[in-house]
Short mmCIF file of C-alpha atoms in Angstrom, two decimals:
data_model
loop_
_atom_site.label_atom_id
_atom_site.label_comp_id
_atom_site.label_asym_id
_atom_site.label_seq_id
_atom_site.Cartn_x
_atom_site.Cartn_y
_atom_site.Cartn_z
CA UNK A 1 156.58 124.38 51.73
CA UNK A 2 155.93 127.88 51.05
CA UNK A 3 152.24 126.80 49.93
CA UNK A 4 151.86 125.37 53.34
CA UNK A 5 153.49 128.67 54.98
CA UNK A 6 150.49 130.60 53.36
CA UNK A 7 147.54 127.99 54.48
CA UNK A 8 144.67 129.74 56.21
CA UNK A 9 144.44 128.96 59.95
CA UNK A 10 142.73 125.83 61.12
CA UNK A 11 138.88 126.07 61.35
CA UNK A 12 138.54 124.48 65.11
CA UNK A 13 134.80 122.78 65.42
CA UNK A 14 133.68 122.71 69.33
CA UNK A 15 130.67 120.97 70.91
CA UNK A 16 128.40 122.89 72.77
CA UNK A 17 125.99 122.22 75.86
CA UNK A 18 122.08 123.14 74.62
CA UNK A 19 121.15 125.54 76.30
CA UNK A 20 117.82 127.48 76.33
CA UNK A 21 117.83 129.71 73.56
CA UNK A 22 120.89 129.03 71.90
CA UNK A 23 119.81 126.51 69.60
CA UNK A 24 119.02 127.05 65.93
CA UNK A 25 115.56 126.43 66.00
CA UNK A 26 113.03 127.79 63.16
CA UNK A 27 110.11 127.57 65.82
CA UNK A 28 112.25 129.43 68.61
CA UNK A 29 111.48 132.76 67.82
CA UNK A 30 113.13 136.12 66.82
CA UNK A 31 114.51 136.32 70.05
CA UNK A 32 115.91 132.98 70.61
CA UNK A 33 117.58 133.27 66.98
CA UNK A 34 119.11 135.85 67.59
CA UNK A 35 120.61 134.74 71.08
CA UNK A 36 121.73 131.55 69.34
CA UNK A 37 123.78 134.19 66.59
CA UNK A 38 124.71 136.73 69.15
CA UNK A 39 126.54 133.18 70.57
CA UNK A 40 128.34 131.68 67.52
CA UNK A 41 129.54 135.11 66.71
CA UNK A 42 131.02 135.70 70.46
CA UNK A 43 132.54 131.71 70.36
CA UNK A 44 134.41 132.92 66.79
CA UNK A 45 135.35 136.11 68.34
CA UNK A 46 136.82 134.11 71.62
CA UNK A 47 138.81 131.51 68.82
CA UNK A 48 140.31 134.64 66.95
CA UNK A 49 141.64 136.10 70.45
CA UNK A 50 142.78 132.36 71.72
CA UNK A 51 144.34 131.55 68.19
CA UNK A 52 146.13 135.80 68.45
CA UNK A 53 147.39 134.93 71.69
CA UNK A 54 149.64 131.33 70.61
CA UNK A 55 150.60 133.45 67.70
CA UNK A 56 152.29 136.38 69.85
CA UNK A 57 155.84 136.65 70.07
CA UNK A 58 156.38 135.31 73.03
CA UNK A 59 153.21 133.69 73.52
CA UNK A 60 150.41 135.92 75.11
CA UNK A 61 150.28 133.63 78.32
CA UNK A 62 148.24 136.39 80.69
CA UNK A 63 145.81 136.45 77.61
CA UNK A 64 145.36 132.89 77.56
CA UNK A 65 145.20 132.64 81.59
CA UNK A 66 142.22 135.79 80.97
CA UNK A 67 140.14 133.62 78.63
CA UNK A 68 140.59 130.50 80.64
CA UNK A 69 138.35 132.43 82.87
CA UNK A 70 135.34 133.40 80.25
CA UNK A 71 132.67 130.80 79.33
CA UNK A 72 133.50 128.01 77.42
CA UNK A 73 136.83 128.11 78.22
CA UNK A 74 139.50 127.39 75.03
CA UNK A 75 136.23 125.63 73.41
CA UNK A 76 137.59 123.03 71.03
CA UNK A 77 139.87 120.10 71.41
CA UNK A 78 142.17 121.27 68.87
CA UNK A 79 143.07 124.60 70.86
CA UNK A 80 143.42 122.79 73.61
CA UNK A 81 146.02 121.13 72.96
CA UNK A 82 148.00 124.27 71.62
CA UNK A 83 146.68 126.02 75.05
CA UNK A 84 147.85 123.36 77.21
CA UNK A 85 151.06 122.85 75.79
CA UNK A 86 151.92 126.52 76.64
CA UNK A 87 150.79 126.76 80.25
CA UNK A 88 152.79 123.86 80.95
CA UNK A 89 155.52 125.27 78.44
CA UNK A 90 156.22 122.04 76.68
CA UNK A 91 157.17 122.17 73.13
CA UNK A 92 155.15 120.14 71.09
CA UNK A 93 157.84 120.10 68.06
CA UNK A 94 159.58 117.85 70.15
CA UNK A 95 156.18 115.66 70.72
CA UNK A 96 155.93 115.20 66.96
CA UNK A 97 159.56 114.21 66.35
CA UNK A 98 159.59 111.60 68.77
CA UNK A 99 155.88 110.69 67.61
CA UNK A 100 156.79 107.45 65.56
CA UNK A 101 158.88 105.62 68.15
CA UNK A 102 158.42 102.04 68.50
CA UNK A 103 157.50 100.78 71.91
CA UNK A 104 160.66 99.76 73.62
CA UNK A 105 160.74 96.27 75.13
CA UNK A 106 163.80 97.70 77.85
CA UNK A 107 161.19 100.41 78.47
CA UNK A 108 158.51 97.76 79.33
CA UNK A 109 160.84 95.93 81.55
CA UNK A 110 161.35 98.97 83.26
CA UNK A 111 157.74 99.19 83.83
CA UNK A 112 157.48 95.79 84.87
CA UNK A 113 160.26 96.21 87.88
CA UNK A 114 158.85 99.72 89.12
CA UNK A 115 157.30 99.46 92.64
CA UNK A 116 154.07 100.93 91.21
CA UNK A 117 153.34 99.24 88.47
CA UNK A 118 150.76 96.26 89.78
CA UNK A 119 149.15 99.14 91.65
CA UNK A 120 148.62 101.28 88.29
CA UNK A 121 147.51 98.38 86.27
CA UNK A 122 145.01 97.32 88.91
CA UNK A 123 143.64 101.55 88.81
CA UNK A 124 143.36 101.70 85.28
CA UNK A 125 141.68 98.25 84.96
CA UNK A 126 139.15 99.87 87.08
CA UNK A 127 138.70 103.08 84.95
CA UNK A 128 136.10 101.61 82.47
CA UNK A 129 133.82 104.64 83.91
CA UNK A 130 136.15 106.99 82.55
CA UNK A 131 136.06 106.05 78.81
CA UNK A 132 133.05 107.30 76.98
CA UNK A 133 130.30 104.20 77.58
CA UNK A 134 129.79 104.39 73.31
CA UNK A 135 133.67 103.61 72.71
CA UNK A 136 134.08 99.75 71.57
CA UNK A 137 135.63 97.48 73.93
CA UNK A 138 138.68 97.05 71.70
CA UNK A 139 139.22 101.30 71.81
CA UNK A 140 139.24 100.94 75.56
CA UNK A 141 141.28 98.40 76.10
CA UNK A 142 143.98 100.54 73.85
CA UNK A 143 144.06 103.42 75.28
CA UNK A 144 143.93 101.74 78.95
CA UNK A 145 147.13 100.27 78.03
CA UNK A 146 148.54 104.00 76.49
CA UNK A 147 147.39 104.72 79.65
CA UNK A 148 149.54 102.77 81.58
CA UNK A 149 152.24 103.93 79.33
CA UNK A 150 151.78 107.56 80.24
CA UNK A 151 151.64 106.84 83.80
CA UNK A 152 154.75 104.53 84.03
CA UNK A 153 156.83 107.41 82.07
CA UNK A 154 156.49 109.95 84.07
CA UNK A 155 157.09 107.73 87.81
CA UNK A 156 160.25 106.15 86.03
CA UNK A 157 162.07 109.67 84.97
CA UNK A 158 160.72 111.16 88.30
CA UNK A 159 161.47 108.41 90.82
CA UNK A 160 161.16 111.22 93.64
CA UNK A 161 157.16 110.99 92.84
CA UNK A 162 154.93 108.72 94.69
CA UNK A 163 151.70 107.31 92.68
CA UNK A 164 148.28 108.30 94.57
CA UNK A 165 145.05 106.72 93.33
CA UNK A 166 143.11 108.96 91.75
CA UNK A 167 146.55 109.96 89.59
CA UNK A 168 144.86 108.17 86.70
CA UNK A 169 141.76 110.22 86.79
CA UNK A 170 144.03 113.24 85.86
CA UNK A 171 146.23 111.42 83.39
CA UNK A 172 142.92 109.93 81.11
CA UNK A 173 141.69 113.01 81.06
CA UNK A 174 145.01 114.64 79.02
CA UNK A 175 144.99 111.21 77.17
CA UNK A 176 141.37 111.56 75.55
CA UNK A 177 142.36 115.12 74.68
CA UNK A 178 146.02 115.22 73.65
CA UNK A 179 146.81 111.67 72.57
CA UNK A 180 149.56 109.30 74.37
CA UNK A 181 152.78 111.41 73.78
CA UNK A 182 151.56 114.82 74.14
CA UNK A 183 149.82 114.07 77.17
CA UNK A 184 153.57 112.17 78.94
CA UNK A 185 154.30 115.41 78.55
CA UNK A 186 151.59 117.35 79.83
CA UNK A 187 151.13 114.55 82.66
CA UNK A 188 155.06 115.02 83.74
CA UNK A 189 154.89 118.59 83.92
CA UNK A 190 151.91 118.89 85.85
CA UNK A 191 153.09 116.03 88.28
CA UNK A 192 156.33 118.34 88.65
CA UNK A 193 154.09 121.72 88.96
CA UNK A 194 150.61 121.86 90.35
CA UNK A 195 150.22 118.06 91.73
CA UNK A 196 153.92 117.96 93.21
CA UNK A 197 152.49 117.62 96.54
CA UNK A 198 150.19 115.26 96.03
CA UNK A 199 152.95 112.79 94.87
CA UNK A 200 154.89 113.56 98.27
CA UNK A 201 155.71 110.24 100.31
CA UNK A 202 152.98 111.28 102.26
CA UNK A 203 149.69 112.94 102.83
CA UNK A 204 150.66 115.38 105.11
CA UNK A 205 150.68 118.52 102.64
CA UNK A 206 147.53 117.24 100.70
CA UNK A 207 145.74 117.50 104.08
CA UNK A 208 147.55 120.89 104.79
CA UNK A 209 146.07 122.04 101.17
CA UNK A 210 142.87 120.77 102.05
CA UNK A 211 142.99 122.75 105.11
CA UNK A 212 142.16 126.15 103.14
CA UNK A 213 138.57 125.04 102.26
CA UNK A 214 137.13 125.60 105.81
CA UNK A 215 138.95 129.36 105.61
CA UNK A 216 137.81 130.45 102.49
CA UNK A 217 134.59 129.54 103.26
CA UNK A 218 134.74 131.48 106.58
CA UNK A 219 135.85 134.68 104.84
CA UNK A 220 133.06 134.52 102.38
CA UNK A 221 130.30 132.98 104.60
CA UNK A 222 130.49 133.03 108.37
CA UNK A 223 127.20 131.29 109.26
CA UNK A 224 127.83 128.24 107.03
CA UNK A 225 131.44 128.24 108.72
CA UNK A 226 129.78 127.83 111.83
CA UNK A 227 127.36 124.99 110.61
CA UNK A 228 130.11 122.62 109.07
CA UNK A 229 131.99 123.43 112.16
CA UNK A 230 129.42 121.95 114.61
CA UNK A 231 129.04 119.09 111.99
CA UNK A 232 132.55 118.34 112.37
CA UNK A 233 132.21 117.58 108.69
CA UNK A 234 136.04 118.10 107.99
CA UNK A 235 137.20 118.33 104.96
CA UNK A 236 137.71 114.57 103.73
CA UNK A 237 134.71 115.07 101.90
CA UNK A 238 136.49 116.88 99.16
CA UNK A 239 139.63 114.97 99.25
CA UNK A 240 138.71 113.24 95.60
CA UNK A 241 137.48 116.66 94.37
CA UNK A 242 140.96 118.35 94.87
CA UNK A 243 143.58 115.29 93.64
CA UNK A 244 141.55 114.39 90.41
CA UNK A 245 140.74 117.72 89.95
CA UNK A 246 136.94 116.76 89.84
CA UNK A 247 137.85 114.34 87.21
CA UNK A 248 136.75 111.07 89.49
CA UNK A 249 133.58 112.72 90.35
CA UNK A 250 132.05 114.27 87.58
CA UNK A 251 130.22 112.51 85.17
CA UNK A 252 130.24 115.03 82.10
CA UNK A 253 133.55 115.35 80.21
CA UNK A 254 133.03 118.78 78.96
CA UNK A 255 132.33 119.84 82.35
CA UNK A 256 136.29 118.58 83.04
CA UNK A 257 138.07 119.73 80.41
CA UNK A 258 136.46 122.80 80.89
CA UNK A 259 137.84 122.84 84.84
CA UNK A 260 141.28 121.76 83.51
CA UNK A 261 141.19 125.01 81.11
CA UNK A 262 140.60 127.01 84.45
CA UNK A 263 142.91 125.11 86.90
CA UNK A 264 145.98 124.81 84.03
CA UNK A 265 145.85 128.66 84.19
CA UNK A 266 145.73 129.77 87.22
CA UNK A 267 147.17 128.99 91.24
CA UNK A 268 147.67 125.68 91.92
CA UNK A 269 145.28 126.17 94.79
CA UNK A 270 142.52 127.03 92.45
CA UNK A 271 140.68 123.74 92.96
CA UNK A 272 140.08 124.25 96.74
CA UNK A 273 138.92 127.52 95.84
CA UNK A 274 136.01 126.09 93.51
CA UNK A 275 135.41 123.59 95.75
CA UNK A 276 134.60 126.60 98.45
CA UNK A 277 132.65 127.95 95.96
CA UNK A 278 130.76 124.54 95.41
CA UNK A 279 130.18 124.64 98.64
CA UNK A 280 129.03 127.95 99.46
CA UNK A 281 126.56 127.43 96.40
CA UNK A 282 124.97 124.78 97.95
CA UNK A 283 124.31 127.39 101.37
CA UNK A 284 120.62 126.21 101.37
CA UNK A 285 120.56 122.82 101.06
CA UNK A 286 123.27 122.40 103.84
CA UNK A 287 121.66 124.94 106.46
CA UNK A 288 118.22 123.06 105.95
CA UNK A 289 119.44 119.83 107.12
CA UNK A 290 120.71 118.00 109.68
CA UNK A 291 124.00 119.29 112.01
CA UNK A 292 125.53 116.27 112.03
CA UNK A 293 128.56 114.85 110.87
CA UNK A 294 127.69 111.62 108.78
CA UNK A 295 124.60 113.77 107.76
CA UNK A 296 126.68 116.63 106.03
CA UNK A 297 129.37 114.46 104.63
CA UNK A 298 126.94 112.35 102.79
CA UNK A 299 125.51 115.55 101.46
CA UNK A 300 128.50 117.14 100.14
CA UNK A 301 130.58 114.29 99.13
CA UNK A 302 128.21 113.94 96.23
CA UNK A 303 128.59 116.08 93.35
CA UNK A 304 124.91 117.76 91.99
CA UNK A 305 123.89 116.08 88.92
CA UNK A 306 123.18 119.48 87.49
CA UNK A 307 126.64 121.20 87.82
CA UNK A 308 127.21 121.22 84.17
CA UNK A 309 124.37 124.04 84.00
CA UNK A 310 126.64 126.47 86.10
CA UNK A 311 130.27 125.18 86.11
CA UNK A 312 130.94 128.91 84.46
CA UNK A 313 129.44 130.49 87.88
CA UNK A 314 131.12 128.57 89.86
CA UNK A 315 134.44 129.46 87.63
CA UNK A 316 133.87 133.03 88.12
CA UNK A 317 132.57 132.52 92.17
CA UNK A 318 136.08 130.56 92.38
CA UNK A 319 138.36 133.38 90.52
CA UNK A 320 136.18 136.35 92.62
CA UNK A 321 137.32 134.24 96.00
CA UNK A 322 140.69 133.97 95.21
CA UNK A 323 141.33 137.73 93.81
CA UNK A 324 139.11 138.46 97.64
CA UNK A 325 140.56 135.85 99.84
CA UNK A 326 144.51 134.92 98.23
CA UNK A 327 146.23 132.31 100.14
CA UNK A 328 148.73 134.73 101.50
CA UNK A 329 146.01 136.61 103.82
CA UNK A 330 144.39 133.35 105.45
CA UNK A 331 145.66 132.58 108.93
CA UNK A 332 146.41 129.65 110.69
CA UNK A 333 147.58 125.91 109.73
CA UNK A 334 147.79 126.98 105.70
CA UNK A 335 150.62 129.64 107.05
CA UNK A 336 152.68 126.69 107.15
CA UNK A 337 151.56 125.35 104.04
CA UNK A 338 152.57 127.84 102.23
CA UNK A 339 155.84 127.99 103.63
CA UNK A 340 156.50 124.45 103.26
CA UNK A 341 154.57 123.50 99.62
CA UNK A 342 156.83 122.72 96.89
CA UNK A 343 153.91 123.14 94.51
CA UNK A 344 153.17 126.85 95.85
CA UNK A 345 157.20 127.77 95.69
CA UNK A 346 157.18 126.13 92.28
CA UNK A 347 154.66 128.16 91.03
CA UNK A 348 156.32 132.00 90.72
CA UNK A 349 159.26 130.60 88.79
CA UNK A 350 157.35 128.35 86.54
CA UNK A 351 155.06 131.44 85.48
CA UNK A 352 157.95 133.24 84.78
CA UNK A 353 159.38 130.56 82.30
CA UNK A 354 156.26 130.47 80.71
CA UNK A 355 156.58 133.87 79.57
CA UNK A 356 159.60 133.42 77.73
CA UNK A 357 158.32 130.80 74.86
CA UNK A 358 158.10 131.53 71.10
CA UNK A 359 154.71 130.89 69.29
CA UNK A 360 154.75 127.46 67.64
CA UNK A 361 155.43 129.16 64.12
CA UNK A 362 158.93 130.59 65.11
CA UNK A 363 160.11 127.17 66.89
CA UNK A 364 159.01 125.19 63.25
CA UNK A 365 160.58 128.22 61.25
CA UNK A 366 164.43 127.59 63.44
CA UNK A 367 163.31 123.47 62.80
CA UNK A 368 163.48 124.14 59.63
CA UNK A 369 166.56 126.60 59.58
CA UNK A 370 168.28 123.96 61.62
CA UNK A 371 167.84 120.97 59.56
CA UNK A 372 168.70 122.94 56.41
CA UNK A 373 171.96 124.46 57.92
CA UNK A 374 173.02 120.72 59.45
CA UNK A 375 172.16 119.67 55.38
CA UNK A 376 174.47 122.00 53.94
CA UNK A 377 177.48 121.89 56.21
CA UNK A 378 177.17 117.52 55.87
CA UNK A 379 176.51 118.10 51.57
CA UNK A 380 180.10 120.36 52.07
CA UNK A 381 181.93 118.16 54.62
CA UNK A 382 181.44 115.17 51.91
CA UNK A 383 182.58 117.56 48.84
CA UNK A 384 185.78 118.30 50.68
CA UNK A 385 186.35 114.64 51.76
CA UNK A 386 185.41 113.35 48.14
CA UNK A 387 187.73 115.79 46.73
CA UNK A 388 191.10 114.85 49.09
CA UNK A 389 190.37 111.49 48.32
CA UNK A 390 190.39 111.51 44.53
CA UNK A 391 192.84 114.53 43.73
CA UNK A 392 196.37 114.15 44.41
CA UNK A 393 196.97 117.73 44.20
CA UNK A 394 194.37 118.89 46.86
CA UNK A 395 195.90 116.07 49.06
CA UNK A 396 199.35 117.55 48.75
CA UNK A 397 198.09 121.08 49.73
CA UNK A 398 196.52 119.45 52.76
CA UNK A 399 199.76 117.47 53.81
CA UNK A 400 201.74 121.07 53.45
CA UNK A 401 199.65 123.13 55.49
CA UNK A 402 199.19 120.33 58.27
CA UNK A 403 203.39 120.82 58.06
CA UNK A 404 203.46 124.29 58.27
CA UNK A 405 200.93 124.47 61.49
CA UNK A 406 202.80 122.15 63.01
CA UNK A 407 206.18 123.61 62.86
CA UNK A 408 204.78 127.09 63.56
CA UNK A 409 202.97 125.57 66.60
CA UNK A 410 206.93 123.80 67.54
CA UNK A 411 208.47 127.27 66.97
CA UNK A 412 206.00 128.98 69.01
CA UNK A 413 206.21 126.45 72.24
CA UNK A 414 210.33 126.73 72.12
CA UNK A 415 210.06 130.43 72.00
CA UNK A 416 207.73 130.91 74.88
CA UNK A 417 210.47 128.08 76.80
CA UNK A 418 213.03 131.02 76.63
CA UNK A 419 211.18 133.60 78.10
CA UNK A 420 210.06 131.35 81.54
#
């Protein structure tokens, strides 16, 4: 154990987009070289400060909310998984230890009875899209049914939360990262945090959250206001965007983890926000074309192909908008939202629990203190039994002192009778 206590800290791998100049290329040039170095050395740098921040005691969580915010994100798959686990302050000691479970067949009866259950199967039947198109048929098919699994969890400890389609686009995407029982986790504290009012009997506060796209972009761009006013464009166009948290529309799964790093870490409003941002980005292309309703909502309903190659402008476009334009200065119908959101009066607590965890090495340190203390007291519970039982002596001391308690404890009771 104390070999494993000195290991050296994981080396996390991470995938990069290629981007122009940044690969190692011998025919590139001294200057694209040394852009592609200048990068690897500022992704190690950004690991060290990710990997500093889980190891703080308490956990660094503005730190890891700050570098949510910088390109790339928490880069690897590995860190993720740590980084997630903390902004949704669920304690992955617990994962492991409940890791090897067998499937229940009471817990797939459950399923089976739930009034959502035909409705998820038919979703996630449907989700071949989602699944990387090189996985093998038999992969899918597993991890559609862990899938289900997840899904069906979380609905049958929360029966106050109604499934939405487009649920499953969020929960796949913590299931190809985290694994099946890390991401129950992550799925039920998210559906109890930042998509609580999605899962509302109705779609009345969904709309109401939708309702701060056409503000923001007001604040930040009057004259396109105007335009998608006289559309009458609405804001249905960007319904899928905000519930799947892009997951349904993009294509490119770095591109969604990588929103997921930024939405995990800050306001739960954050994805109208980039949305506004999307929007605003695409200034050009709107203004230049027709005023009319069917016109513009074909338009922006469809995500750009390209939005990979800027996802980390429109991150910091989105963060500048909020920090410019917070929910708590725009007027009108999201006023009442705010007032009546359980997600947004959620949201100060739940950052303030999430300041009080202990980096993963203290919890496994107390583990470990725990299951060593609960060791000793059963090895010396079993001594003292093992020695009543076999010397006639100790059993005889035993017998007298249970006597003497007992008529202390009679002596005691008839004095306190005389003084009532």
């Amino acid at each position: 154990m104390a070999a494993l206590a000195r290991r050296e800290p994981p080396h996390y791998t991470y995938k990069r987009k290629v981007y122009v100049g940044k690969t190692k290329n011998p025919n590139a040039g001294i200057v694209g070289q040394m852009m592609y170095y200048l990068s690897e050395a500022r992704l190690r740098g950004k690991i060290r400060r990710i990997t500093d921040a889980l190891d703080s005691d308490p956990v660094d969580v503005p730190s890891l909310k700050d570098l949510s915010i910088t390109a790339d994100g928490y880069i690897a798959v590995d860190l993720r998984c740590k980084v997630w686990s903390k902004l949704l302050n669920v304690n992955t000691l617990e994962i492991s230890r409940n890791k090897d479970k067998k499937i229940d067949n009471s817990e797939l009866e459950q399923f089976q009875v739930h009034k959502y259950w035909r409705q998820v199967n038919l979703d996630v039947d449907r989700s071949h899209r989602r699944f990387p198109s090189e996985m093998r048929a038999s992969r899918r098919r597993t991890l559609q049914e862990q899938l289900v699994r997840i899904i069906m969890r979380v609905l049958c400890r929360n029966q106050d939360l109604h499934y939405y389609q487009g649920y499953h686009d969020v929960a796949v995407t913590l299931l190809l990262v985290a694994g099946e029982e890390l991401a129950t986790a992550l799925l039920e504290q998210l559906s109890l945090h930042q998509l609580r009012d999605f899962m509302e009997g109705s779609m009345e506060k969904t709309t109401k959250m939708l309702a701060f796209l056409h503000p923001i972009i007001e604040e930040a761009d009057p004259e396109l206001r105007e335009f998608l006013v006289r559309s009458e464009v609405g804001q249905v166009f960007a319904l899928s965007w905000l519930i799947t948290w892009y997951g349904h529309v993009l294509k490119d799964f770095s591109t969604i983890v990588r929103l997921y790093d930024f939405f995990l870490a800050t306001h739960p409003l954050m994805p109208v926000y980039f949305g506004a941002a999307l929007v605003i980005r695409r200034r050009s292309e709107v203004l230049a074309g027709e005023c009319e309703m069917s016109y513009v909502h074909h338009l922006l309903s469809r995500i750009p192909d390209d939005l990979p190659d800027y996802v980390e402008e429109l991150i910091t476009t989105a963060h500048s908008l909020f920090r410019k334009f917070p929910p708590e200065k725009l007027s009108g119908a999201v006023d009442r939202y705010l007032k009546e959101s359980i997600t947004v009066a959620k949201h100060k607590q739940f950052i303030r629990e999430l300041g009080d965890q202990r980096p993963d090495s203290v919890l496994r340190q107390r583990k470990k203190q725990l299951a060593l203390y609960t060791n000793n007291e059963l090895e010396v519970s079993q001594n003292f039994q093992s020695a009543t039982q076999t010397n006639p002596y100790m059993k005889l001391a035993v017998w007298t002192l249970t006597a003497s308690v007992g008529t202390m404890a009679i002596y005691v009771l008839s004095t306190a009778k005389r003084w009532i």
